[in-house]
mmCIF file of C-alpha atoms in Angstrom:
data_model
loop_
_atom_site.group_PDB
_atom_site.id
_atom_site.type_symbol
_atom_site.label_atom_id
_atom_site.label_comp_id
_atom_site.label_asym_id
_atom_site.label_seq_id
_atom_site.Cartn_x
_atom_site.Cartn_y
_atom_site.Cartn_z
ATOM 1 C CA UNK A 1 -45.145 -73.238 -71.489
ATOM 2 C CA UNK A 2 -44.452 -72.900 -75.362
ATOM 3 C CA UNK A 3 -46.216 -70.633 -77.083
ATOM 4 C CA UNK A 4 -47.024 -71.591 -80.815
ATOM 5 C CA UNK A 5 -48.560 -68.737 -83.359
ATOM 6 C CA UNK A 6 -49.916 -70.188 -86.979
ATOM 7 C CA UNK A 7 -50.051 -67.772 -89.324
ATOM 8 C CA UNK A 8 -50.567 -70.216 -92.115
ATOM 9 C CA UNK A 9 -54.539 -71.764 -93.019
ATOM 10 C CA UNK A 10 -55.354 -74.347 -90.797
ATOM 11 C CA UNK A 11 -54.567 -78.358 -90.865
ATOM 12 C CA UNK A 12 -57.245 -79.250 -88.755
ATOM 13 C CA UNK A 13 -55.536 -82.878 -87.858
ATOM 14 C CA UNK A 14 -52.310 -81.221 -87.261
ATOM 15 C CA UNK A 15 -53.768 -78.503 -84.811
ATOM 16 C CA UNK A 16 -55.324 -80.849 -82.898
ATOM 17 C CA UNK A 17 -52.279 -82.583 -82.379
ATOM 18 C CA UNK A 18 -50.550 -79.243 -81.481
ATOM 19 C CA UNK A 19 -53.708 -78.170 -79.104
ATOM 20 C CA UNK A 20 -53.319 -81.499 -77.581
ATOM 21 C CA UNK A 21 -49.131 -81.799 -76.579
ATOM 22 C CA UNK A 22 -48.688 -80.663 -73.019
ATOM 23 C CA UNK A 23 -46.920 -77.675 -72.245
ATOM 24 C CA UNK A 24 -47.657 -76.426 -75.612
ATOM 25 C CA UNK A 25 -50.355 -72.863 -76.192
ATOM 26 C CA UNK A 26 -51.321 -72.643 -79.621
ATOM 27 C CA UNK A 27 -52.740 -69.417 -81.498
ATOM 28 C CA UNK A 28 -53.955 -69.082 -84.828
ATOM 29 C CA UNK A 29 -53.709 -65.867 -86.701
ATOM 30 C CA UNK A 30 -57.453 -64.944 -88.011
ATOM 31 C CA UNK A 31 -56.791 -64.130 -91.325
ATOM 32 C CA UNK A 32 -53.636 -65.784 -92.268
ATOM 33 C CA UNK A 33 -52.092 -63.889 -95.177
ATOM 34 C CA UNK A 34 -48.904 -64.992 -97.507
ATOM 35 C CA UNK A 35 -47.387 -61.830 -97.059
ATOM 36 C CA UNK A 36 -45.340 -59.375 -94.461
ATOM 37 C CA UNK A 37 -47.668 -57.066 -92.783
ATOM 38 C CA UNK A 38 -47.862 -56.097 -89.398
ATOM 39 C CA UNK A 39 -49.578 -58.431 -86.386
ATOM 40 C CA UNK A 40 -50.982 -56.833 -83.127
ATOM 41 C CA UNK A 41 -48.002 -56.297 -80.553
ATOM 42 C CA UNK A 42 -50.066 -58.299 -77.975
ATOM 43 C CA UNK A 43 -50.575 -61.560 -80.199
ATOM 44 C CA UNK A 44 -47.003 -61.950 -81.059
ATOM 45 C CA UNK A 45 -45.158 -60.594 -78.314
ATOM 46 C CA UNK A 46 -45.012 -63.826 -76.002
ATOM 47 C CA UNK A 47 -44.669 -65.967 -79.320
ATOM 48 C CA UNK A 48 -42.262 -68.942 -78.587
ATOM 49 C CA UNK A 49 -42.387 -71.098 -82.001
ATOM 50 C CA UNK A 50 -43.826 -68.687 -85.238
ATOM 51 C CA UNK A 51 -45.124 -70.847 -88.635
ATOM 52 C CA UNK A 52 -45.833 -68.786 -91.306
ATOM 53 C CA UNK A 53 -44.530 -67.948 -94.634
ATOM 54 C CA UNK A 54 -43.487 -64.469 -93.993
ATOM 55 C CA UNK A 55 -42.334 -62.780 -90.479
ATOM 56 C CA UNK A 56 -44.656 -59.717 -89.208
ATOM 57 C CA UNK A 57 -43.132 -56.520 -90.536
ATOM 58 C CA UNK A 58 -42.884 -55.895 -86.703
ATOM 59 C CA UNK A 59 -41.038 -59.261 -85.867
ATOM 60 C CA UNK A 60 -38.886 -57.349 -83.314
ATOM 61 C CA UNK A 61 -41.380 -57.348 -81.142
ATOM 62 C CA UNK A 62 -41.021 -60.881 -80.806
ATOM 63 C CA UNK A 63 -38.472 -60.976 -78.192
ATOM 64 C CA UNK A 64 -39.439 -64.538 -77.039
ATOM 65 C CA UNK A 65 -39.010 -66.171 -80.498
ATOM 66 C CA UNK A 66 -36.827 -69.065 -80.593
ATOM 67 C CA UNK A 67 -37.960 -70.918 -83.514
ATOM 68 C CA UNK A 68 -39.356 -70.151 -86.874
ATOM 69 C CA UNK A 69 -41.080 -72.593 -89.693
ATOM 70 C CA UNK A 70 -41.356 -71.211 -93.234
ATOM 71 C CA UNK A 71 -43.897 -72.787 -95.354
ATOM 72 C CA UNK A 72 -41.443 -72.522 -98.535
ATOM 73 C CA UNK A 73 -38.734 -74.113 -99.592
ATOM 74 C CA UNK A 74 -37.554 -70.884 -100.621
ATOM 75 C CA UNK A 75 -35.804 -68.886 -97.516
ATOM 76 C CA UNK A 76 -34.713 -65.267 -99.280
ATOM 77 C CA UNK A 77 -37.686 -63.777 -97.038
ATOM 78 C CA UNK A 78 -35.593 -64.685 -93.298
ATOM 79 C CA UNK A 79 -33.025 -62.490 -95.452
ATOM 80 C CA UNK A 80 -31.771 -59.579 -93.031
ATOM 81 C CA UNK A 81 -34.101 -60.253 -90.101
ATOM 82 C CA UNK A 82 -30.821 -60.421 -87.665
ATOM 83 C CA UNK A 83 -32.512 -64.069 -86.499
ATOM 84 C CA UNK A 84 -28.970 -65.432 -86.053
ATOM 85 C CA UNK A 85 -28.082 -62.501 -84.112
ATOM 86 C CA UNK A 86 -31.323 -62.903 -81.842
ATOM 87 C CA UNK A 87 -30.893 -66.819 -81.193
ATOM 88 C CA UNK A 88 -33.643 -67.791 -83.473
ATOM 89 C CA UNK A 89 -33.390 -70.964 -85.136
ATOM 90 C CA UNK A 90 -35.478 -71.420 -88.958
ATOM 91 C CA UNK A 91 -36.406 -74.127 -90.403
ATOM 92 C CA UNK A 92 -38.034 -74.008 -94.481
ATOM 93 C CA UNK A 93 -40.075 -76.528 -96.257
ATOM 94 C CA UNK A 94 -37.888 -78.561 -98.432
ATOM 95 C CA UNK A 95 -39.376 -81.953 -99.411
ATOM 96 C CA UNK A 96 -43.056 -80.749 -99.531
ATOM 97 C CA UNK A 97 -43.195 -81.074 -103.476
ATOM 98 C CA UNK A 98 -40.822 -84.138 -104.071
ATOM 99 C CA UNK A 99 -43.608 -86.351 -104.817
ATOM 100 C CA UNK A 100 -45.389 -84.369 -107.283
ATOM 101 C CA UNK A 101 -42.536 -82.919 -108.944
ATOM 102 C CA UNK A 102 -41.078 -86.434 -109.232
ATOM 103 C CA UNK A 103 -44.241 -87.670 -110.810
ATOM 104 C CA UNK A 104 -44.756 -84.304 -112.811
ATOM 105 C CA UNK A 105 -40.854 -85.843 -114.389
ATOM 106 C CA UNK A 106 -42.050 -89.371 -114.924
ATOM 107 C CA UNK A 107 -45.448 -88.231 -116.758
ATOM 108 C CA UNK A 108 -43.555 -85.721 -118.841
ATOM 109 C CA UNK A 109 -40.905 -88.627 -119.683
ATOM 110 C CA UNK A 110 -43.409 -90.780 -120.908
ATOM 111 C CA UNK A 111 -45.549 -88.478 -122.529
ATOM 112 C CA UNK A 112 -42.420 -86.818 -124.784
ATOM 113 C CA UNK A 113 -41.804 -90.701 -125.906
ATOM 114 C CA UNK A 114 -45.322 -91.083 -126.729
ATOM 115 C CA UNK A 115 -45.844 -88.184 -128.783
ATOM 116 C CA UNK A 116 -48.946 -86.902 -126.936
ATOM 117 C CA UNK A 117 -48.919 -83.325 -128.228
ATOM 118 C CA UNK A 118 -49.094 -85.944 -131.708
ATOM 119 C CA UNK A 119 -52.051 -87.851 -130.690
ATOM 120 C CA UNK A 120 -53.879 -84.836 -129.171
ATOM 121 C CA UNK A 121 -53.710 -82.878 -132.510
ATOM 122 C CA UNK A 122 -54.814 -86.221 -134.587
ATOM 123 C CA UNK A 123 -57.861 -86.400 -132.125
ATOM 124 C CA UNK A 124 -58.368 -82.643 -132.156
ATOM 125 C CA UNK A 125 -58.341 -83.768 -136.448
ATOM 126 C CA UNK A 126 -59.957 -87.062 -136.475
ATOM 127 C CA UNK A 127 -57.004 -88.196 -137.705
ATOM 128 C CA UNK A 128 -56.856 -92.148 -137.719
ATOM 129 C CA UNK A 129 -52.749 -92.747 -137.309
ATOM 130 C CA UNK A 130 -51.417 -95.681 -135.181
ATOM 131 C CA UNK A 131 -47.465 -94.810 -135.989
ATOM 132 C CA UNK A 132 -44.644 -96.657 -134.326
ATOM 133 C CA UNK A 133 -43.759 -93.413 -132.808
ATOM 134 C CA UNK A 134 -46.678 -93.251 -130.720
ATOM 135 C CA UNK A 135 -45.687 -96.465 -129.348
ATOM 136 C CA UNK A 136 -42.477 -95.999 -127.119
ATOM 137 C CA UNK A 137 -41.311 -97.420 -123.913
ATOM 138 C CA UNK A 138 -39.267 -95.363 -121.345
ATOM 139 C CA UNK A 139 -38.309 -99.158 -120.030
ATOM 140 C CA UNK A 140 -34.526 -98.995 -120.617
ATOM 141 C CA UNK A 141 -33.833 -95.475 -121.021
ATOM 142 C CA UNK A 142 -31.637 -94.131 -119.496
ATOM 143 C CA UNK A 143 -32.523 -90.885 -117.043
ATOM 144 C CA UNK A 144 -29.988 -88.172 -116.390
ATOM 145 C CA UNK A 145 -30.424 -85.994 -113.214
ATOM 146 C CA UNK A 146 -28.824 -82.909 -112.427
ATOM 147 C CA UNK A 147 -28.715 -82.610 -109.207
ATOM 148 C CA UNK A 148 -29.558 -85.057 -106.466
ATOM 149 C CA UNK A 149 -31.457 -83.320 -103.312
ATOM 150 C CA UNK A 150 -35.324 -84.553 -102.526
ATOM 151 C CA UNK A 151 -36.771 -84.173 -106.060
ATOM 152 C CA UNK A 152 -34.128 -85.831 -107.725
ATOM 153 C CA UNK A 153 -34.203 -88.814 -105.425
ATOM 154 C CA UNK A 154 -38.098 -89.509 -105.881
ATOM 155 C CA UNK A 155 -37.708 -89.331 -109.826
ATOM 156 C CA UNK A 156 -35.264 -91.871 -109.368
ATOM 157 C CA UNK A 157 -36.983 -94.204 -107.086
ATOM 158 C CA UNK A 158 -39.496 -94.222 -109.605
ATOM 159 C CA UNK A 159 -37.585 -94.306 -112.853
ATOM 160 C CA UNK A 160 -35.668 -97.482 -111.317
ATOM 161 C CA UNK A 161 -39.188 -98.836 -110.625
ATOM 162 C CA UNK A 162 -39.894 -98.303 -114.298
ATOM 163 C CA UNK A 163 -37.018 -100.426 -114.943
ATOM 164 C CA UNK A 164 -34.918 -97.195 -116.053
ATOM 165 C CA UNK A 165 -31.057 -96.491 -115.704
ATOM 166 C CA UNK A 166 -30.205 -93.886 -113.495
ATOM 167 C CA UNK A 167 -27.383 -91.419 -114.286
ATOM 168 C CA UNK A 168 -26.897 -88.095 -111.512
ATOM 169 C CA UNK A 169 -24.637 -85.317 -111.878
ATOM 170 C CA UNK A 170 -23.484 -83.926 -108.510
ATOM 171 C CA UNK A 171 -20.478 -81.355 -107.141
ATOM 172 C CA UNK A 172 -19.943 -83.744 -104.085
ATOM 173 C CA UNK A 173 -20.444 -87.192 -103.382
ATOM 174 C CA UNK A 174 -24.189 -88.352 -102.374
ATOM 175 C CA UNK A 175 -24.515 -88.277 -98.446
ATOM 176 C CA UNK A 176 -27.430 -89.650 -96.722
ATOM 177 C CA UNK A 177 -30.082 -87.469 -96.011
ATOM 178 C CA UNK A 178 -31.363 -88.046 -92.226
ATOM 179 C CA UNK A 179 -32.675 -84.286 -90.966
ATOM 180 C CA UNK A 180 -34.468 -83.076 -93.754
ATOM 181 C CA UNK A 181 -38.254 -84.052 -94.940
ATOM 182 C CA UNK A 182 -39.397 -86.730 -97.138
ATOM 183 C CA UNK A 183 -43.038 -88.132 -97.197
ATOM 184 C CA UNK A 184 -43.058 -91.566 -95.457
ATOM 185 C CA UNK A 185 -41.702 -94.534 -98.409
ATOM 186 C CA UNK A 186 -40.503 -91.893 -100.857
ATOM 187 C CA UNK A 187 -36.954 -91.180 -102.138
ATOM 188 C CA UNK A 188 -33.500 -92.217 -101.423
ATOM 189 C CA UNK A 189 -32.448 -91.569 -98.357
ATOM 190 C CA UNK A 190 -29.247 -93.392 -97.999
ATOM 191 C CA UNK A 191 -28.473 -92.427 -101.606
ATOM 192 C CA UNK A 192 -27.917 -95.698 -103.116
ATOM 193 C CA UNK A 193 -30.014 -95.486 -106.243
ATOM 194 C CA UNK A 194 -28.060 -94.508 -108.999
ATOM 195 C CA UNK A 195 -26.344 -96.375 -111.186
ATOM 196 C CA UNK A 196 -23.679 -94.330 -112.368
ATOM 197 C CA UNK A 197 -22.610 -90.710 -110.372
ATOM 198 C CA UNK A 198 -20.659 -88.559 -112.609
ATOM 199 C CA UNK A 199 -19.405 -85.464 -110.925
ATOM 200 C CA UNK A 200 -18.809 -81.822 -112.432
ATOM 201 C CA UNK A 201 -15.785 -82.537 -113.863
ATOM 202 C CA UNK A 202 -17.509 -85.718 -116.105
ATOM 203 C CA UNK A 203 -20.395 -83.180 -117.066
ATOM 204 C CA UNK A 204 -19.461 -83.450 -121.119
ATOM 205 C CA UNK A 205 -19.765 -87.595 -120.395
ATOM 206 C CA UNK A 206 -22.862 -87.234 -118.618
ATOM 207 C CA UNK A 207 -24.914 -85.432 -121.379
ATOM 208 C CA UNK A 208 -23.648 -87.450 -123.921
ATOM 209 C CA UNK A 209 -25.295 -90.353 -121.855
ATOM 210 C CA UNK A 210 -28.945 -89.408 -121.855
ATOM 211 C CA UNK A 211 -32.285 -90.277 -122.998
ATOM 212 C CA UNK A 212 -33.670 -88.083 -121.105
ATOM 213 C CA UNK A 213 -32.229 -84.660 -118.861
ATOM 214 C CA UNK A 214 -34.119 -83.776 -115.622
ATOM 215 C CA UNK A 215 -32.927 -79.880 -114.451
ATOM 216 C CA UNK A 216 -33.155 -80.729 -110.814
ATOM 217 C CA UNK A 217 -30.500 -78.239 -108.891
ATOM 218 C CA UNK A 218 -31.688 -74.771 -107.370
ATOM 219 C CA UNK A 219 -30.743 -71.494 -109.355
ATOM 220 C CA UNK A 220 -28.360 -69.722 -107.587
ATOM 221 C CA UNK A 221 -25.417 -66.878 -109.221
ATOM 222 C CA UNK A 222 -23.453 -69.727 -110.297
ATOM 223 C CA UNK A 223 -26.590 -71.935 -111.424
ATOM 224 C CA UNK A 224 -28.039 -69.295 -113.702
ATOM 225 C CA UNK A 225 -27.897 -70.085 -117.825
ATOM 226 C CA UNK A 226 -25.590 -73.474 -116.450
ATOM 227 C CA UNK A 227 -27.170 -75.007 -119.812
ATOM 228 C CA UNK A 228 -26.355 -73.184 -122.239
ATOM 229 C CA UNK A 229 -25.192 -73.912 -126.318
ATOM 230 C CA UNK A 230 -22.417 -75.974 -125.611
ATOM 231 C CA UNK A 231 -24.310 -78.221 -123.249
ATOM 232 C CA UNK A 232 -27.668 -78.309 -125.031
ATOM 233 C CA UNK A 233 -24.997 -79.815 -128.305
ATOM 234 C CA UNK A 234 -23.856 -82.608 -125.896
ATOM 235 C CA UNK A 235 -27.532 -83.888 -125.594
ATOM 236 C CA UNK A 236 -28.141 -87.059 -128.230
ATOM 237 C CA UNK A 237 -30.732 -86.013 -131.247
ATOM 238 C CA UNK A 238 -33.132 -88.446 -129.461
ATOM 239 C CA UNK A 239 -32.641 -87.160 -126.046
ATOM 240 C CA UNK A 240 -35.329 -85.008 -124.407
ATOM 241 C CA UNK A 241 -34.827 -82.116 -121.840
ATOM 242 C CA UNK A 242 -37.258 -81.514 -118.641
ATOM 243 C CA UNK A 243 -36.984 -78.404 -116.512
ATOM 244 C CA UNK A 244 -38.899 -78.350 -113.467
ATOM 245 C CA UNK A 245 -36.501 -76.315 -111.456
ATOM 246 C CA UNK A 246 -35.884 -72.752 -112.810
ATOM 247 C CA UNK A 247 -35.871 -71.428 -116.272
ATOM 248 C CA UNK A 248 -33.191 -69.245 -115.902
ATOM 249 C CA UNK A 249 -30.709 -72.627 -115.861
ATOM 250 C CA UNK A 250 -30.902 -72.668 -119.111
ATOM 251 C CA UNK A 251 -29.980 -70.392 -121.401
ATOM 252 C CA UNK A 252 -33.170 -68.600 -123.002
ATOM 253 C CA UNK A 253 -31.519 -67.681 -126.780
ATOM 254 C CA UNK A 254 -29.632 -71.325 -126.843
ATOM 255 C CA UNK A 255 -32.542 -73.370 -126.041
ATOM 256 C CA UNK A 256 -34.478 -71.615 -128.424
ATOM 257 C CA UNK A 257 -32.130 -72.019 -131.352
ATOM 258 C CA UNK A 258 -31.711 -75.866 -130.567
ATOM 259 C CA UNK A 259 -35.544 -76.741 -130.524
ATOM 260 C CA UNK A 260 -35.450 -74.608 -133.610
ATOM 261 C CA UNK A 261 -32.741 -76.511 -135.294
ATOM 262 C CA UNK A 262 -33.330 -80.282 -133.785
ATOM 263 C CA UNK A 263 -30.244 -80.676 -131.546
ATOM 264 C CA UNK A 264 -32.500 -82.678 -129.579
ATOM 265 C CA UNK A 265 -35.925 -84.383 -129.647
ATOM 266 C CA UNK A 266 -38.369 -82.160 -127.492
ATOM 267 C CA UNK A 267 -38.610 -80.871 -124.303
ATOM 268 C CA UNK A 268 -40.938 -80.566 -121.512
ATOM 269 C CA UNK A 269 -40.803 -77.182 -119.460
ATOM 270 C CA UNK A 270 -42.518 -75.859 -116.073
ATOM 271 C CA UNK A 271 -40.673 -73.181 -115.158
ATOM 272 C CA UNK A 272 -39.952 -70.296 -117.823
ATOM 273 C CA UNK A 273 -38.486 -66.527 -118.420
ATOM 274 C CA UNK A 274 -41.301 -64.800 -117.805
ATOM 275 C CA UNK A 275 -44.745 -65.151 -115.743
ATOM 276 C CA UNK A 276 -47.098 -65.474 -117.072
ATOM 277 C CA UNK A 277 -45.156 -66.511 -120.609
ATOM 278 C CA UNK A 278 -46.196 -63.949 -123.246
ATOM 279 C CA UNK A 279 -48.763 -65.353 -125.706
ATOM 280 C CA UNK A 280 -46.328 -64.162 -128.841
ATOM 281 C CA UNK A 281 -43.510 -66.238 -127.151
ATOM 282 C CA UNK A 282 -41.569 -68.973 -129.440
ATOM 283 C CA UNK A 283 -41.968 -71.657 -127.135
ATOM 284 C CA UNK A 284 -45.484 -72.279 -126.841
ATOM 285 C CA UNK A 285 -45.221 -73.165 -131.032
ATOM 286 C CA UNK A 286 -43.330 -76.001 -131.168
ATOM 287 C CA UNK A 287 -44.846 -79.440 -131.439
ATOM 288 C CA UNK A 288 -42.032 -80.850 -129.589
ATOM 289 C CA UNK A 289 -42.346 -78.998 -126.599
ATOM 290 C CA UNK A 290 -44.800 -79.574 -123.659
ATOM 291 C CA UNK A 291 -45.323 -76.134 -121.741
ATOM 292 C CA UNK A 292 -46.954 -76.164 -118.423
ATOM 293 C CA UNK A 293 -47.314 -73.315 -115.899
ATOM 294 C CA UNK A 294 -45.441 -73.993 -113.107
ATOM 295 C CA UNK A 295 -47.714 -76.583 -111.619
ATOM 296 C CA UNK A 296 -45.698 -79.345 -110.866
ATOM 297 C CA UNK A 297 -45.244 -78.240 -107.697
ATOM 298 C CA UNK A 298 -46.783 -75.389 -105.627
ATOM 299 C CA UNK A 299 -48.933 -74.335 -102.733
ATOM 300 C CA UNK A 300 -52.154 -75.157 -104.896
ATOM 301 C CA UNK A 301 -50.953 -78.911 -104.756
ATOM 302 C CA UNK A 302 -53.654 -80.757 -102.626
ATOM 303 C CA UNK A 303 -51.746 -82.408 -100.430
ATOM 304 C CA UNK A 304 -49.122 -79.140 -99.508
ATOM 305 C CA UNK A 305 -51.342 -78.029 -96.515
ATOM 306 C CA UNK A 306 -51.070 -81.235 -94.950
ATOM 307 C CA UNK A 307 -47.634 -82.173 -95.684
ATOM 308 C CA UNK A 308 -46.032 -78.576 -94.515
ATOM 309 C CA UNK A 309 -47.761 -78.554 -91.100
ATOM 310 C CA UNK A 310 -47.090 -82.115 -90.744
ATOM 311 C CA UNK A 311 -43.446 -81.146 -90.331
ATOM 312 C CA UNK A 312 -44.314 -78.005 -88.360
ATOM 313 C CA UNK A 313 -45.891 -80.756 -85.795
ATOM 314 C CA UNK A 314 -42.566 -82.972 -85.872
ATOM 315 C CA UNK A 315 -40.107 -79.654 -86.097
ATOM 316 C CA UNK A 316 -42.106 -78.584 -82.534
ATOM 317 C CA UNK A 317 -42.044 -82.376 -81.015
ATOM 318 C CA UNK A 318 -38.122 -82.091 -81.842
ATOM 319 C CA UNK A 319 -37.939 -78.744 -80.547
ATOM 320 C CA UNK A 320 -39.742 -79.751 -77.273
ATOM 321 C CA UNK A 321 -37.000 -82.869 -76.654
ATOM 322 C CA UNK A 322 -34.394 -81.213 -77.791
ATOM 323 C CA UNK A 323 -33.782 -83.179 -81.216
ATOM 324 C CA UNK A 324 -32.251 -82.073 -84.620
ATOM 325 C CA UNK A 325 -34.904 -80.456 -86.800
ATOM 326 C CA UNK A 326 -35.725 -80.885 -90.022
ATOM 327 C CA UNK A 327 -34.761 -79.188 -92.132
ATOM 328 C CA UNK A 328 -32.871 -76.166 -89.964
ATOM 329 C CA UNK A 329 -31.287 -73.761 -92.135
ATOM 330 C CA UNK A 330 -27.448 -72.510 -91.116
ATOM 331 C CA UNK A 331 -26.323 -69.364 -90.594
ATOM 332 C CA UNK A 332 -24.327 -69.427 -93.562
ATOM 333 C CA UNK A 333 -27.815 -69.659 -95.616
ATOM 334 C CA UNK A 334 -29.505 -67.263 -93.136
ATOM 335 C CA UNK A 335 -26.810 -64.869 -94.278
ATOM 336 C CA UNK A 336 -27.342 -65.483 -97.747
ATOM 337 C CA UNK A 337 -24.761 -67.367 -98.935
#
């Protein structure tokens, strides 16, 4: 018998699916919380297969568990927890936001070209101006993406269906991506959608490319402030720059200084320096710059419920049979590095 614990809120679809697999238990924590705090010894104590988003302070207790599910993409939190050392495979929730991240880029791309800050104010001032500038196509443009994991694939499925050009900026060369989740139709699995790869070497070729710049690579010691004055100089005067990753990739003081001095059309940020951004902070005043508050992706999204316990369901069926997971973190990232 396998013995699942959810200490997530519930996907009623998925737990009947769970309730109904033979050989499978399945307990659900009462009052799931999205923090580490201590369970009672006797609910987790037999636990085979734990889904949550953060282990029990008293996780050691768990001398059955083979397999944990994270509901984050994130995995800092299995930091420390000796689960390598105890035979416990993890497995996070990359892929859950590709789709509205992706779409989050292609409205942002469109709306930049568009001027909608523009038209907003003339409505807000009954102000009766039908400009060329308000007019644009993205048809044609082309789309640099830094970085080319889940998110970057589904903006580029959907920039090529927008009859864009694809440009990606990688360290290694595109590999197919077979054990780790993407919502059925979506993305690029075998990698074969861009048009041009430039690798880190051709970064100075790459910028100087662009119509548009999606930041779509995690921020890690060597990712932090990777855009920074000599970068943001490479972008064209007309190009635009989207961040939906992590603020910190760009440098704060450079990106500031270039929006104030026109080294590039406009920009369109989610993520940011501080949270929430200060009200007195320079980059909610310029015109050119759409601001939004980290919402392109997160556990608010209405479909992240079902999409993260759907691959709970499939990382258990795989578990059961003895297939890969998806998404199974090594023990080089369970260490931290």
């Amino acid at each position: 018998m396998l013995n699942v614990l959810i200490d997530m809120p519930v996907y009623e679809p998925v737990l009947r699916s769970l309730q109904q697999l033979p050989e499978v238990s399945v307990a659900v924590v009462e009052q799931p919380e999205e923090k580490a705090r201590p369970l009672p010894t006797d609910q987790i104590q037999d636990c085979d297969v734990l889904f949550c988003t953060f282990l029990p302070e008293n996780h050691e207790a768990m001398k059955r568990l083979k397999l944990v599910q994270i509901s984050s993409a994130g995995y800092s939190q299995l930091f420390g927890k000796n689960l390598v050392e105890r035979g416990v495979r993890a497995c996070n929730s990359l892929g859950v936001f590709d789709v509205p991240i992706a779409e989050w880029n292609i409205a942002m791309m469109i709306n930049l070209a568009r001027d909608l800050r523009g038209l907003v104010r003339n409505q807000e001032g009954r102000i009766w101006d039908r400009s060329a500038r308000f007019q644009n196509e993205i048809r044609g443009s082309v789309v640099g993406i830094w970085g080319y994991g889940g998110i970057g694939r589904e903006t580029a499925r959907l920039a090529k269906a927008l009859g864009m050009t694809v440009h990606v900026l990688v360290r290694q060369p595109i590999q197919p991506r077979d054990a780790v989740y993407n919502v059925p139709g979506t993305g690029d699995s075998e990698g074969n959608l861009p048009d041009r790869v430039f690798y880190g070497s051709e970064k100075e070729a790459f910028l100087k490319s662009l119509d548009f710049l999606v930041m779509a690579i995690p921020q890690t010691g060597t990712t932090t402030g990777i855009m920074g004055e000599s970068e943001l100089r490479l972008l064209k005067p007309t190009a635009f720059l989207l961040n939906p990753a992590r603020g910190p990739l760009i440098q704060e003081k450079a990106l500031l200084q270039a929006l104030s001095e026109g080294w590039f059309a406009g920009a369109a940020l989610d993520t940011h320096y501080h949270y929430p951004m200060p009200p007195e902070h320079p980059l909610w005043h310029f015109p050119n710059v759409i601001l939004t508050p980290h919402i392109s992706g997160s556990s608010l999204s209405p479909r992240f419920l079902e999409r993260v316990s759907s691959i709970f369901l499939e990382n258990t069926l795989r578990f059961q049979t003895g297939k890969p997971l998806l998404n199974e973190l090594t023990v080089s990232q369970l260490a931290g590095n």
